[in-house]
PDB file of C-alpha atoms in Angstrom:
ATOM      1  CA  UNK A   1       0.000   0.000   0.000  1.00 85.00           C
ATOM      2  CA  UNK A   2       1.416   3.583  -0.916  1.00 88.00           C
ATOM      3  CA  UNK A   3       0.036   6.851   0.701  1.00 88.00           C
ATOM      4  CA  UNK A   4       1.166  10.260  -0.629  1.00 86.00           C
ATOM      5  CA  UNK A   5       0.335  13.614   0.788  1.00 88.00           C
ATOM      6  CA  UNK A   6      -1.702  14.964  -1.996  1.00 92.00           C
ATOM      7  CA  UNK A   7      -3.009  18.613  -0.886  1.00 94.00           C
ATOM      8  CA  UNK A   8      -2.513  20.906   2.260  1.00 93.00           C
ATOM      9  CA  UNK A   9      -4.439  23.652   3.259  1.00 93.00           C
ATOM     10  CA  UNK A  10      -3.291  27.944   4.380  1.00 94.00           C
ATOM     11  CA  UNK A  11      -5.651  30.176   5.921  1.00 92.00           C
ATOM     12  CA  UNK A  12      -5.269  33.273   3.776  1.00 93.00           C
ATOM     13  CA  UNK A  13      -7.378  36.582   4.113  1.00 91.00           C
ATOM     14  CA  UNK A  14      -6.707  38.249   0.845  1.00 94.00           C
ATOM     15  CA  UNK A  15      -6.065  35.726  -1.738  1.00 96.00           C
ATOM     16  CA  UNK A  16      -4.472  38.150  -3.988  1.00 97.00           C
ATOM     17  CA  UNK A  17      -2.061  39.267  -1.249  1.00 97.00           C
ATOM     18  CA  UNK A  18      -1.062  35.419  -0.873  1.00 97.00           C
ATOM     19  CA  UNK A  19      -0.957  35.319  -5.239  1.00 97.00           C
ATOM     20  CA  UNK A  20       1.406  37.671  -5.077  1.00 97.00           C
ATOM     21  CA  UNK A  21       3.848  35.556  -2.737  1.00 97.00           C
ATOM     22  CA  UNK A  22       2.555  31.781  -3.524  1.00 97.00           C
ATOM     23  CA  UNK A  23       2.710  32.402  -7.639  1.00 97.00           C
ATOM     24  CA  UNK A  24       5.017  35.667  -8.030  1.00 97.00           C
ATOM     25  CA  UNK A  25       7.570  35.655  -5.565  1.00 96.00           C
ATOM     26  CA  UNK A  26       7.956  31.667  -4.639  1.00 96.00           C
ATOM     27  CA  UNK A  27       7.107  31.026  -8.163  1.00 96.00           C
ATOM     28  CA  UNK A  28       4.103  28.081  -7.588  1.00 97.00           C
ATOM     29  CA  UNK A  29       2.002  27.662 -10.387  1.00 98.00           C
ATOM     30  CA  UNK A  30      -1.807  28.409  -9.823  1.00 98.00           C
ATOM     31  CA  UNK A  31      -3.950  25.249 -10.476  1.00 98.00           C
ATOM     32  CA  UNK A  32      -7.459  26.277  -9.739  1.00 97.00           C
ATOM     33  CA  UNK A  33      -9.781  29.478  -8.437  1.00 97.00           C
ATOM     34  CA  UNK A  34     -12.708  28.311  -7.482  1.00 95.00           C
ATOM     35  CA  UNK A  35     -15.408  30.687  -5.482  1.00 92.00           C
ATOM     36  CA  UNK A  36     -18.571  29.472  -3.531  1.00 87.00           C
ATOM     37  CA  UNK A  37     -20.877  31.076  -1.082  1.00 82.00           C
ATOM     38  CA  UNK A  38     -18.726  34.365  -1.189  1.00 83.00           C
ATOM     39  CA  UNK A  39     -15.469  32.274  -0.220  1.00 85.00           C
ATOM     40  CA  UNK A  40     -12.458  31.576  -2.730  1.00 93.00           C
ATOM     41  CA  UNK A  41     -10.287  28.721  -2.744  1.00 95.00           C
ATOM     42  CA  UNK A  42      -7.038  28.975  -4.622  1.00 97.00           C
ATOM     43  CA  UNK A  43      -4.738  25.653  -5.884  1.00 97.00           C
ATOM     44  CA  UNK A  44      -1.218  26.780  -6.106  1.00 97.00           C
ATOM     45  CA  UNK A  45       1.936  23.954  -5.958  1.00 97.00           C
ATOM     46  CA  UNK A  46       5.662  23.273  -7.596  1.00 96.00           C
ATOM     47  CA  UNK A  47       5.639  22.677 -10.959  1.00 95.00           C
ATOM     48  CA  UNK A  48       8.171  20.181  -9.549  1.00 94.00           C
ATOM     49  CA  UNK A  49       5.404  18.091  -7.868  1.00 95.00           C
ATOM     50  CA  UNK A  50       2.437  17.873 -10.221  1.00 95.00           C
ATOM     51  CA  UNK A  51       0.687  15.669  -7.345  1.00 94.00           C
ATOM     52  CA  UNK A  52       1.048  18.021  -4.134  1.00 95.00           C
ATOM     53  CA  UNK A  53      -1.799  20.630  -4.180  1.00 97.00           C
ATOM     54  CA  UNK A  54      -1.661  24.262  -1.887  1.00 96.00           C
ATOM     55  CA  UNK A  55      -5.391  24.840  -1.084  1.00 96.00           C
ATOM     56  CA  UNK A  56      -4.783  28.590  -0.374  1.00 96.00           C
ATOM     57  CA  UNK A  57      -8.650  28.842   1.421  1.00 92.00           C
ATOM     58  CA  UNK A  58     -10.336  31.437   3.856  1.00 88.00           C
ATOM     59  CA  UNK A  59      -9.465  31.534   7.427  1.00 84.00           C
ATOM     60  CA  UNK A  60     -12.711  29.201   8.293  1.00 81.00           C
ATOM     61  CA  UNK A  61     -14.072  27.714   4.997  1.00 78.00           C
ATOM     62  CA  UNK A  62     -17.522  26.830   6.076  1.00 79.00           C
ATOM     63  CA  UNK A  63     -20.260  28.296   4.799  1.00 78.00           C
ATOM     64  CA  UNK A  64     -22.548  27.429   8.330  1.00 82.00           C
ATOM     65  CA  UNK A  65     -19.768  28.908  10.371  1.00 85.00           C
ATOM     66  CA  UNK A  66     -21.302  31.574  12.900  1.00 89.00           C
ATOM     67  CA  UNK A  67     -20.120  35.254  13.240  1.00 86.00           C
ATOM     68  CA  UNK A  68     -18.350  34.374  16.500  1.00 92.00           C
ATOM     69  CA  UNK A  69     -15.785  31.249  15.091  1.00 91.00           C
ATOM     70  CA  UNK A  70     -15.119  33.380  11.947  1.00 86.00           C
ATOM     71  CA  UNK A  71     -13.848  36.219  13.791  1.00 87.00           C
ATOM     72  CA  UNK A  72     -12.160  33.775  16.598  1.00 89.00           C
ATOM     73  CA  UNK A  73     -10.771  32.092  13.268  1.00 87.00           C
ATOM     74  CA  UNK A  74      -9.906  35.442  11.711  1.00 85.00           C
ATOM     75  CA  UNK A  75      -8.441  36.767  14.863  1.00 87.00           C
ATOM     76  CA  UNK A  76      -6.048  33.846  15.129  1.00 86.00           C
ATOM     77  CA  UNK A  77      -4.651  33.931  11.210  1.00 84.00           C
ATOM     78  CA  UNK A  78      -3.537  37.572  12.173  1.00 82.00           C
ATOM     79  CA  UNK A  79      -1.502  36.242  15.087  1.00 81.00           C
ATOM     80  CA  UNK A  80      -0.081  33.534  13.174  1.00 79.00           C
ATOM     81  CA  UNK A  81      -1.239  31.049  14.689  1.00 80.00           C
ATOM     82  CA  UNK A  82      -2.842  28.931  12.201  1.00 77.00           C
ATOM     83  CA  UNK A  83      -1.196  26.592   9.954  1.00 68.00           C
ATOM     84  CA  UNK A  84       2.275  27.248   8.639  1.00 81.00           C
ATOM     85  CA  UNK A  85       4.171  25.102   5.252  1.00 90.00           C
ATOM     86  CA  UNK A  86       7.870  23.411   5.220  1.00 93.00           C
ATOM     87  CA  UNK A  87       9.249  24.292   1.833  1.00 95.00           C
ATOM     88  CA  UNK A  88      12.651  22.086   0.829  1.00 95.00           C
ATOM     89  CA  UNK A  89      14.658  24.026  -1.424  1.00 96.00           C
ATOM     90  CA  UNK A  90      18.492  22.824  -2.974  1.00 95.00           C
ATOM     91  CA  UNK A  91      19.413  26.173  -1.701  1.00 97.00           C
ATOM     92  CA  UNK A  92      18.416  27.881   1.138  1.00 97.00           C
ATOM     93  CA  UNK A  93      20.570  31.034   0.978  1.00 98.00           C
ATOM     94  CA  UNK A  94      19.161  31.855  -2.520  1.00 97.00           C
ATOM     95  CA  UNK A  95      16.498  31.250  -1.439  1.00 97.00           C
ATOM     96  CA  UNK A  96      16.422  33.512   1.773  1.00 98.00           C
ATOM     97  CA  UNK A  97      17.835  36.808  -0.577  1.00 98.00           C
ATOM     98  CA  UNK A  98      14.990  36.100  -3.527  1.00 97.00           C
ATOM     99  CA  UNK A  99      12.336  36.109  -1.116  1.00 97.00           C
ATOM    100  CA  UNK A 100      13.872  39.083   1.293  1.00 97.00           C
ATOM    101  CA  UNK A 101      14.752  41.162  -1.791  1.00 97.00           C
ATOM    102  CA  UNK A 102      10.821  40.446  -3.044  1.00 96.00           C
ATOM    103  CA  UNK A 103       9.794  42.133   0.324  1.00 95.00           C
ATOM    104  CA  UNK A 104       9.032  38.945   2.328  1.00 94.00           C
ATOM    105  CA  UNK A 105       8.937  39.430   6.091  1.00 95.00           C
ATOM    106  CA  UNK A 106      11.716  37.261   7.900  1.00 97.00           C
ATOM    107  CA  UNK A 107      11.190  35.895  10.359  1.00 94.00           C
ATOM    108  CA  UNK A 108      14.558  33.703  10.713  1.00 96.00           C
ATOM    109  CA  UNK A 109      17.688  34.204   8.443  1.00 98.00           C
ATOM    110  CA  UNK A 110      19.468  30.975   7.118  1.00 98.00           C
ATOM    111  CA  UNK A 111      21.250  29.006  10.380  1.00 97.00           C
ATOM    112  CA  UNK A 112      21.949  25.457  10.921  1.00 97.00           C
ATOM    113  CA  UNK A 113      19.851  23.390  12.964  1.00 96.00           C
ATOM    114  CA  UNK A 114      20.870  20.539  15.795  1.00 96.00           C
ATOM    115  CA  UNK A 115      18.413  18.575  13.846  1.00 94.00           C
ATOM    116  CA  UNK A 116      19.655  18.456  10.572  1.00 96.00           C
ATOM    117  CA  UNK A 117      18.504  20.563   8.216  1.00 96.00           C
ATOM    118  CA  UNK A 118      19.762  24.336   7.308  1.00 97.00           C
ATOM    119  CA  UNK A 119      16.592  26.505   7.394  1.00 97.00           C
ATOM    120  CA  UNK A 120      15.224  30.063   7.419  1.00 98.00           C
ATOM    121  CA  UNK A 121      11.598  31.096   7.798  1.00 96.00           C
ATOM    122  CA  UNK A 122       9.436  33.995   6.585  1.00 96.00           C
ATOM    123  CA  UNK A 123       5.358  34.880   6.916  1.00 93.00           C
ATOM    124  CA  UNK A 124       3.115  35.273   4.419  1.00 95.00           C
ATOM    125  CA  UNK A 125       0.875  37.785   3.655  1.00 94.00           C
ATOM    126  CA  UNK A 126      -1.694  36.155   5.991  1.00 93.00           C
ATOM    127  CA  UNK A 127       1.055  35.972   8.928  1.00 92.00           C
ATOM    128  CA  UNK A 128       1.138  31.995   8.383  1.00 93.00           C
ATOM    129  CA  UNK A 129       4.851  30.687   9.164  1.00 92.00           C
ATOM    130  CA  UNK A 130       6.543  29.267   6.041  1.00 95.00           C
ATOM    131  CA  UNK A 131      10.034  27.566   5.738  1.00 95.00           C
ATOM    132  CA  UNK A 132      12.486  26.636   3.995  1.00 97.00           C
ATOM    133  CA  UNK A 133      14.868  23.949   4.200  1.00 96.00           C
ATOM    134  CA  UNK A 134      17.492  21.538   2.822  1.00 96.00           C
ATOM    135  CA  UNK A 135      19.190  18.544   4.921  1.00 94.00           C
ATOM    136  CA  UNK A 136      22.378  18.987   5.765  1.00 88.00           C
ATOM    137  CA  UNK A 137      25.230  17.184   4.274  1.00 76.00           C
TER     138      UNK A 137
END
């Protein structure tokens, strides 16, 4: 039997904001746009991994939701503490200057970890963390 991880989801609250760092500045292709009952869910991923899907989606994606859990919802995206993405890249550094000279907000510059990997780590748009890593050699 063989699982793969096929999609993952970010709370986003302006999904043009997030285009403009999933697609322009990380350089994801966008797969789908789909709206529904005044929400909008976008499909962004690597051209690199045709299989792994980005559901960029709105901070509580139900339509029955009350007032109370959107803004509770809402309220916790702009803290940051909803869901956050582990990019691997083949080079962190480059990676680290593309993204800071694009305007993204670091949050960690490139360091060594004890546990093996060399990472750095930015927010989105939305505040969500998002990484970037390679193992270590």
């Amino acid at each position: 039997m063989e699982i793969n991880l096929a999609q993952c989801f970010i709370a986003v609250d302006d999904h043009d904001k997030a285009l403009a760092f999933y697609r322009d500045v990380l350089g994801l292709e966008v797969r789908n746009d789909v709206g529904y009952e005044g929400m909008r869910w976008v499909t962004v991923g690597s051209p690199a991994q045709p299989g792994v899907d980005i559901v960029l989606e709105p901070p509580l994606a139900d339509p029955n939701a009350t007032d109370s859990d959107r803004r509770a919802a809402a309220e916790l995206l702009a803290k940051g503490l909803l869901r956050g993405v582990i990019f691997r890249t083949d080079d962190v550094d480059a990676t680290f200057e593309r993204i800071r000279a694009a305007g993204g907000e670091v949050l960690q510059e490139p360091m060594d970890q004890p546990y093996g990997v060399r990472d750095c780590a930015f927010r989105d748009p939305a505040g969500n963390m998002v990484r970037f890593s390679r193992p270590r050699s």
